[in-house]
Short mmCIF file of C-alpha atoms and ligand atoms in Angstrom, two decimals:
data_model
loop_
_atom_site.label_atom_id
_atom_site.label_comp_id
_atom_site.label_asym_id
_atom_site.label_seq_id
_atom_site.Cartn_x
_atom_site.Cartn_y
_atom_site.Cartn_z
CA MET Y 1348 0.01 -0.09 0.18
CA THR Y 1349 1.74 3.31 -0.85
CA ILE Y 1350 -1.22 5.62 -0.74
CA ARG Y 1351 -3.23 5.44 2.52
CA THR Y 1352 -6.74 7.11 2.39
CA THR Y 1353 -8.78 7.50 5.71
CA THR Y 1354 -11.71 9.59 5.95
CA VAL Y 1355 -12.65 10.84 9.59
CA ASP Y 1356 -14.87 13.42 10.81
CA GLY Y 1357 -15.37 15.30 7.41
CA VAL Y 1358 -11.44 15.49 6.66
CA CYS Y 1359 -10.14 12.96 3.87
CA THR Y 1360 -6.68 12.15 4.63
CA ILE Y 1361 -4.05 11.01 1.75
CA GLU Y 1362 -0.87 9.86 3.07
CA ILE Y 1363 1.83 8.96 0.52
CA ALA Y 1364 3.74 6.40 2.14
CA ARG Y 1365 6.82 4.83 -0.35
CA PRO Y 1366 9.27 5.56 2.06
CA GLU Y 1367 11.95 3.11 0.84
CA LYS Y 1368 11.72 5.13 -2.40
CA LYS Y 1369 11.53 8.19 -0.79
CA ASN Y 1370 8.01 8.33 -1.76
CA ALA Y 1371 8.27 8.64 -5.52
CA LEU Y 1372 5.28 8.62 -6.94
CA THR Y 1373 4.31 5.80 -9.84
CA VAL Y 1374 1.31 5.95 -12.35
CA ALA Y 1375 -0.59 3.69 -10.16
CA MET Y 1376 -0.01 6.20 -7.07
CA TYR Y 1377 -1.30 9.13 -9.16
CA GLN Y 1378 -4.43 7.29 -9.99
CA GLN Y 1379 -4.99 6.31 -6.18
CA MET Y 1380 -4.39 10.03 -5.36
CA ALA Y 1381 -6.88 10.93 -7.91
CA ASP Y 1382 -9.49 8.36 -7.12
CA ALA Y 1383 -9.24 9.32 -3.60
CA ILE Y 1384 -10.05 13.10 -4.23
CA ALA Y 1385 -12.73 12.20 -6.79
CA ALA Y 1386 -14.32 10.30 -4.09
CA ALA Y 1387 -13.92 13.09 -1.41
CA HIS Y 1388 -15.59 15.33 -3.80
CA ASP Y 1389 -18.66 13.21 -4.21
CA GLU Y 1390 -19.03 12.34 -0.46
CA GLY Y 1391 -21.13 14.97 1.03
CA SER Y 1392 -19.61 14.62 4.43
CA VAL Y 1393 -16.04 15.31 3.21
CA ARG Y 1394 -15.29 18.89 3.90
CA VAL Y 1395 -11.67 18.96 3.50
CA ILE Y 1396 -8.80 17.26 2.01
CA LEU Y 1397 -5.41 16.74 3.65
CA ILE Y 1398 -2.35 15.58 2.01
CA HIS Y 1399 0.66 14.45 3.79
CA GLY Y 1400 4.08 12.32 3.18
CA GLN Y 1401 6.09 10.52 5.87
CA PRO Y 1402 8.08 12.35 8.61
CA GLU Y 1403 11.30 12.16 6.80
CA ILE Y 1404 9.95 12.88 3.40
CA PHE Y 1405 7.31 14.51 1.35
CA THR Y 1406 7.71 13.19 -2.00
CA ALA Y 1407 10.88 12.69 -4.66
CA GLY Y 1408 8.40 13.64 -6.96
CA ASN Y 1409 8.01 11.59 -10.33
CA ASP Y 1410 9.34 7.88 -9.96
CA LEU Y 1411 11.78 8.50 -12.87
CA GLU Y 1412 11.52 4.95 -13.86
CA ASP Y 1413 8.26 4.36 -14.12
CA PHE Y 1414 8.07 7.80 -15.73
CA MET Y 1415 10.66 6.61 -18.79
CA LYS Y 1416 8.59 3.05 -18.89
CA ASN Y 1417 5.06 4.81 -18.75
CA PRO Y 1418 5.33 8.54 -19.94
CA PRO Y 1419 1.78 10.49 -19.51
CA ALA Y 1420 0.46 9.64 -23.34
CA ASP Y 1421 -2.46 12.50 -22.91
CA GLU Y 1422 -4.75 13.87 -20.26
CA LYS Y 1423 -6.39 10.63 -19.36
CA ALA Y 1424 -3.04 9.71 -17.57
CA PRO Y 1425 -2.78 9.17 -14.30
CA VAL Y 1426 -0.72 12.11 -13.28
CA PHE Y 1427 -2.84 14.49 -15.03
CA GLN Y 1428 -5.91 12.82 -13.52
CA PHE Y 1429 -4.33 13.64 -9.98
CA MET Y 1430 -3.55 17.52 -11.12
CA ALA Y 1431 -6.63 18.04 -12.15
CA ALA Y 1432 -8.37 16.70 -9.69
CA LEU Y 1433 -6.20 18.76 -7.29
CA GLY Y 1434 -6.26 21.92 -9.20
CA TYR Y 1435 -9.98 21.78 -9.57
CA ALA Y 1436 -10.93 20.43 -6.30
CA GLU Y 1437 -14.26 22.54 -4.98
CA LYS Y 1438 -13.26 21.64 -1.26
CA PRO Y 1439 -10.22 23.02 0.17
CA VAL Y 1440 -7.01 21.27 0.14
CA VAL Y 1441 -4.58 21.34 3.02
CA ILE Y 1442 -0.96 19.92 2.49
CA ALA Y 1443 1.60 19.54 4.97
CA VAL Y 1444 5.45 18.88 4.14
CA ASN Y 1445 8.01 17.22 6.02
CA GLY Y 1446 11.62 16.67 4.44
CA ALA Y 1447 11.99 17.10 0.58
CA ALA Y 1448 9.16 18.07 -2.28
CA VAL Y 1449 10.83 17.53 -5.33
CA GLY Y 1450 9.63 18.31 -8.74
CA ILE Y 1451 5.69 17.49 -8.78
CA GLY Y 1452 5.84 17.46 -4.95
CA THR Y 1453 6.37 21.32 -5.08
CA THR Y 1454 4.29 21.75 -8.25
CA MET Y 1455 1.14 20.53 -6.24
CA LEU Y 1456 1.64 23.00 -3.25
CA LEU Y 1457 0.86 25.57 -5.87
CA HIS Y 1458 -2.36 24.62 -6.06
CA ALA Y 1459 -3.37 23.69 -2.54
CA ASP Y 1460 -5.45 26.19 -0.37
CA LEU Y 1461 -3.25 25.89 2.52
CA VAL Y 1462 0.63 24.62 2.93
CA TYR Y 1463 2.21 24.07 6.16
CA CYS Y 1464 6.02 23.05 6.00
CA ALA Y 1465 8.81 21.63 8.63
CA ASP Y 1466 11.93 23.75 9.08
CA ASN Y 1467 13.88 20.74 7.72
CA ALA Y 1468 11.63 20.87 4.28
CA MET Y 1469 13.47 21.18 0.94
CA PHE Y 1470 11.57 22.22 -2.03
CA SER Y 1471 12.96 21.98 -5.77
CA MET Y 1472 11.72 22.11 -9.36
CA PRO Y 1473 14.41 20.50 -11.32
CA PHE Y 1474 12.69 20.14 -14.40
CA VAL Y 1475 15.49 21.83 -16.66
CA ASN Y 1476 18.01 19.90 -14.72
CA LEU Y 1477 16.15 16.63 -15.96
CA GLY Y 1478 16.19 17.76 -19.32
CA LEU Y 1479 12.18 18.60 -19.07
CA CYS Y 1480 10.52 21.96 -18.81
CA SER Y 1481 7.86 23.42 -16.31
CA GLU Y 1482 4.37 21.66 -15.39
CA PHE Y 1483 1.20 21.99 -14.07
CA ALA Y 1484 0.68 25.86 -14.35
CA SER Y 1485 4.33 26.10 -12.48
CA SER Y 1486 5.23 28.47 -15.08
CA LEU Y 1487 2.70 30.87 -14.12
CA LEU Y 1488 2.05 30.56 -10.53
CA VAL Y 1489 5.55 30.50 -9.47
CA PRO Y 1490 6.69 34.04 -10.95
CA LEU Y 1491 3.05 35.05 -9.68
CA ALA Y 1492 3.69 34.00 -6.00
CA ALA Y 1493 7.41 35.18 -6.18
CA GLY Y 1494 8.05 37.41 -8.72
CA TYR Y 1495 9.73 36.55 -12.23
CA HIS Y 1496 13.25 36.60 -11.12
CA LYS Y 1497 13.31 34.64 -8.26
CA ALA Y 1498 11.03 32.00 -10.35
CA ALA Y 1499 14.08 31.73 -12.75
CA GLU Y 1500 16.51 30.89 -10.16
CA LYS Y 1501 14.24 28.02 -9.30
CA LEU Y 1502 12.74 26.82 -12.53
CA LEU Y 1503 15.66 27.86 -15.30
CA LEU Y 1504 18.53 26.56 -12.48
CA GLY Y 1505 16.71 24.37 -10.62
CA GLU Y 1506 17.79 25.89 -7.60
CA PRO Y 1507 16.68 24.13 -4.34
CA MET Y 1508 14.53 26.43 -1.42
CA SER Y 1509 14.85 25.80 2.06
CA ALA Y 1510 11.37 26.23 4.08
CA GLU Y 1511 12.35 29.94 4.99
CA GLU Y 1512 12.78 30.70 1.39
CA ALA Y 1513 9.56 28.98 0.38
CA LEU Y 1514 8.10 31.29 2.94
CA GLU Y 1515 9.55 34.29 1.30
CA MET Y 1516 8.25 33.03 -1.75
CA LYS Y 1517 4.89 32.84 -0.70
CA ILE Y 1518 4.47 28.99 -1.49
CA VAL Y 1519 3.94 27.95 1.86
CA ASN Y 1520 1.70 29.53 4.74
CA ARG Y 1521 3.87 28.66 7.83
CA ILE Y 1522 7.23 27.02 9.29
CA LEU Y 1523 6.86 24.56 11.93
CA PRO Y 1524 8.96 22.52 14.15
CA PRO Y 1525 9.31 18.85 12.15
CA GLY Y 1526 7.22 17.05 15.23
CA GLU Y 1527 4.44 19.73 14.62
CA VAL Y 1528 3.63 20.20 11.12
CA LEU Y 1529 1.30 17.43 10.75
CA ASP Y 1530 -0.74 18.21 13.87
CA TYR Y 1531 -1.14 22.01 12.59
CA ALA Y 1532 -2.33 20.81 9.31
CA LYS Y 1533 -4.85 18.37 10.78
CA LYS Y 1534 -5.99 21.57 13.02
CA GLN Y 1535 -6.28 23.87 10.34
CA ALA Y 1536 -8.07 21.29 8.28
CA ALA Y 1537 -10.30 20.53 11.04
CA ARG Y 1538 -11.66 24.52 11.10
CA PHE Y 1539 -13.09 23.81 7.69
CA THR Y 1540 -15.30 20.98 9.11
CA GLN Y 1541 -16.92 23.83 11.28
CA LEU Y 1542 -17.65 26.48 8.52
CA PRO Y 1543 -20.38 26.62 6.12
CA PRO Y 1544 -19.15 24.59 3.44
CA ALA Y 1545 -21.04 26.02 0.40
CA SER Y 1546 -19.60 29.61 1.67
CA VAL Y 1547 -16.29 27.99 1.34
CA ARG Y 1548 -16.33 26.36 -1.87
CA GLU Y 1549 -18.02 29.25 -3.62
CA THR Y 1550 -15.07 31.59 -1.71
CA LYS Y 1551 -12.56 29.12 -3.23
CA ARG Y 1552 -13.95 29.25 -6.56
CA LEU Y 1553 -14.18 33.15 -6.65
CA MET Y 1554 -10.60 33.19 -5.81
CA LYS Y 1555 -9.32 30.78 -8.53
CA ALA Y 1556 -11.65 32.04 -11.19
CA GLY Y 1557 -9.55 35.00 -12.25
CA PHE Y 1558 -7.05 32.68 -13.17
CA ARG Y 1559 -8.74 29.77 -14.44
CA THR Y 1560 -8.83 30.12 -18.17
CA ILE Y 1561 -4.94 31.49 -18.46
CA THR Y 1562 -3.87 28.56 -15.81
CA GLU Y 1563 -5.64 25.93 -18.20
CA LYS Y 1564 -4.05 27.45 -21.51
CA ILE Y 1565 -0.81 27.40 -19.86
CA ILE Y 1566 -1.31 23.58 -18.61
CA GLN Y 1567 -1.82 22.58 -21.97
CA ASP Y 1568 1.16 24.40 -23.30
CA GLU Y 1569 3.28 22.71 -20.46
CA ALA Y 1570 2.06 19.33 -20.96
CA LYS Y 1571 2.56 19.35 -24.81
CA SER Y 1572 6.16 20.28 -24.51
CA PHE Y 1573 6.64 18.32 -21.02
CA ALA Y 1574 5.20 14.77 -23.30
CA ARG Y 1575 7.86 15.92 -26.04
CA MET Y 1576 11.13 16.52 -23.93
CA LEU Y 1577 10.28 13.31 -21.87
CA ARG Y 1578 11.44 11.57 -25.35
CA THR Y 1579 14.55 13.37 -26.11
CA ASP Y 1580 18.29 12.62 -25.64
CA GLU Y 1581 18.56 15.40 -22.88
CA ALA Y 1582 15.97 13.91 -20.80
CA LYS Y 1583 17.59 10.27 -21.27
CA GLU Y 1584 21.02 10.92 -20.35
CA ALA Y 1585 19.69 13.09 -17.00
CA PHE Y 1586 17.40 9.89 -16.13
CA SER Y 1587 20.19 7.53 -16.67
CA ALA Y 1588 22.77 10.07 -14.73
CA PHE Y 1589 20.27 9.96 -11.96
CA PHE Y 1590 20.25 5.98 -11.58
CA GLU Y 1591 24.25 5.56 -12.46
CA ARG Y 1592 24.85 7.95 -9.52
CA ARG Y 1593 26.39 10.46 -11.86
CA LYS Y 1594 26.64 14.03 -12.72
CA PRO Y 1595 24.69 14.36 -15.79
CA ASP Y 1596 26.86 15.64 -19.20
CA PHE Y 1597 24.95 17.88 -21.58
CA SER Y 1598 27.98 18.84 -23.45
CA ARG Y 1599 27.18 17.13 -26.69
CA PHE Y 1600 23.56 18.88 -27.03
CA ALA Y 1601 23.40 21.98 -29.00
N1 COA A 2223 12.33 7.96 -8.78
C1 COA A 2223 12.66 6.70 -8.71
N2 COA A 2223 13.47 6.48 -7.69
C2 COA A 2223 13.87 7.42 -6.97
C3 COA A 2223 13.31 8.60 -6.74
C4 COA A 2223 12.75 9.17 -7.71
N3 COA A 2223 12.43 10.05 -8.01
N4 COA A 2223 13.76 9.03 -5.83
C5 COA A 2223 14.45 8.42 -5.05
N5 COA A 2223 14.74 7.12 -5.62
C6 COA A 2223 15.08 5.79 -4.84
C7 COA A 2223 16.32 5.78 -5.02
O1 COA A 2223 16.74 5.19 -6.65
C8 COA A 2223 16.82 4.69 -4.22
O2 COA A 2223 16.50 3.68 -4.48
P1 COA A 2223 17.38 2.04 -4.05
O3 COA A 2223 17.41 1.85 -2.64
O4 COA A 2223 16.71 1.01 -4.72
O5 COA A 2223 18.69 2.61 -4.92
C9 COA A 2223 15.69 5.28 -2.99
O6 COA A 2223 14.78 5.79 -3.66
C10 COA A 2223 16.62 6.46 -2.06
O7 COA A 2223 17.04 7.47 -2.72
P2 COA A 2223 18.26 7.92 -2.64
O8 COA A 2223 18.56 9.13 -3.40
O9 COA A 2223 19.60 6.83 -2.42
O10 COA A 2223 18.00 8.71 -1.22
P3 COA A 2223 18.71 10.44 -0.55
O11 COA A 2223 17.86 10.49 0.94
O12 COA A 2223 19.80 10.29 -0.95
O13 COA A 2223 17.94 11.51 -1.53
C11 COA A 2223 16.53 12.49 -2.81
C12 COA A 2223 16.92 11.78 -1.54
C13 COA A 2223 14.77 12.71 -2.87
C14 COA A 2223 17.19 14.18 -2.70
C15 COA A 2223 16.91 11.85 -4.03
O14 COA A 2223 16.58 10.54 -3.73
C16 COA A 2223 16.61 12.55 -5.72
O15 COA A 2223 16.98 13.39 -5.66
N6 COA A 2223 15.82 11.90 -6.21
C17 COA A 2223 15.23 12.43 -7.37
C18 COA A 2223 14.41 13.47 -7.60
C19 COA A 2223 14.09 14.01 -8.96
O16 COA A 2223 14.60 14.27 -9.41
N7 COA A 2223 12.55 13.79 -8.91
C20 COA A 2223 11.87 13.90 -10.47
C21 COA A 2223 11.25 15.13 -10.25
S1 COA A 2223 10.41 15.70 -11.66
#
């Protein structure tokens, strides 16, 4: 079991639980998370969705082996289903991050409503370093949150972000000691169970409405580029280097 879903007192909790592979996300795991969010949407008693990882790791992002074997073919691919379910979730989404949040582990935060992280959290979007490109509207949402030049350091150079920097960049709400993050996120999630649900949903819809058309267009542009780039020799070199535990060599590419 790599994704554990529980629903208690109006809170649907999705736990990423594959610590032996640093919570790297496979096609099957994306599908499980997409299904869990869809079920939370349909279940009237659920007021809020909480996503968290393990005490030492949030997620190492896409499982690179699985990703090369099963590249997402189109928007029916589980990764798209998951991100669509998350991005268009009508109910609020709270995320708690301990340890590293790599790639889609950081991208998904941009689509959540509240994000709490540990002081040991480390965020990164190393898409360029992997021969790929930004995804799921990070090209829009990171510059919007943090300004273009800061976003360029993170998306063009793939520089990691500490918890403090992520707070400055406005992609997390608050930093807590590692042992307190999940409890705090649970408390914040529980607050939604005390609020009028239709009012929460409508306010969330209105807050997101202004960006929806542009976000959708950018996601489509990014998806086309990402799918093409996954098949390039640059990406193959980057992925092989990760598994061979060596530095990638991009010197032969023009
Ligand atoms: N895909 C597949 N396997 C992964 C993985 C990923 N994204 N991230 C980690 N793993 C696997 C490793 O291959 C290793 O497996 P093994 O024990 O069978 O050799 C195991 O998880 C532990 O990883 P390791 O790299 O030894 O842990 P670490 O604590 O030294 O480093 C990370 C943790 C997250 C910093 C590092 O694993 C990492 O950089 N992962 C890749 C991140 C990435 O590029 N993600 C894709 C973004 S699109």
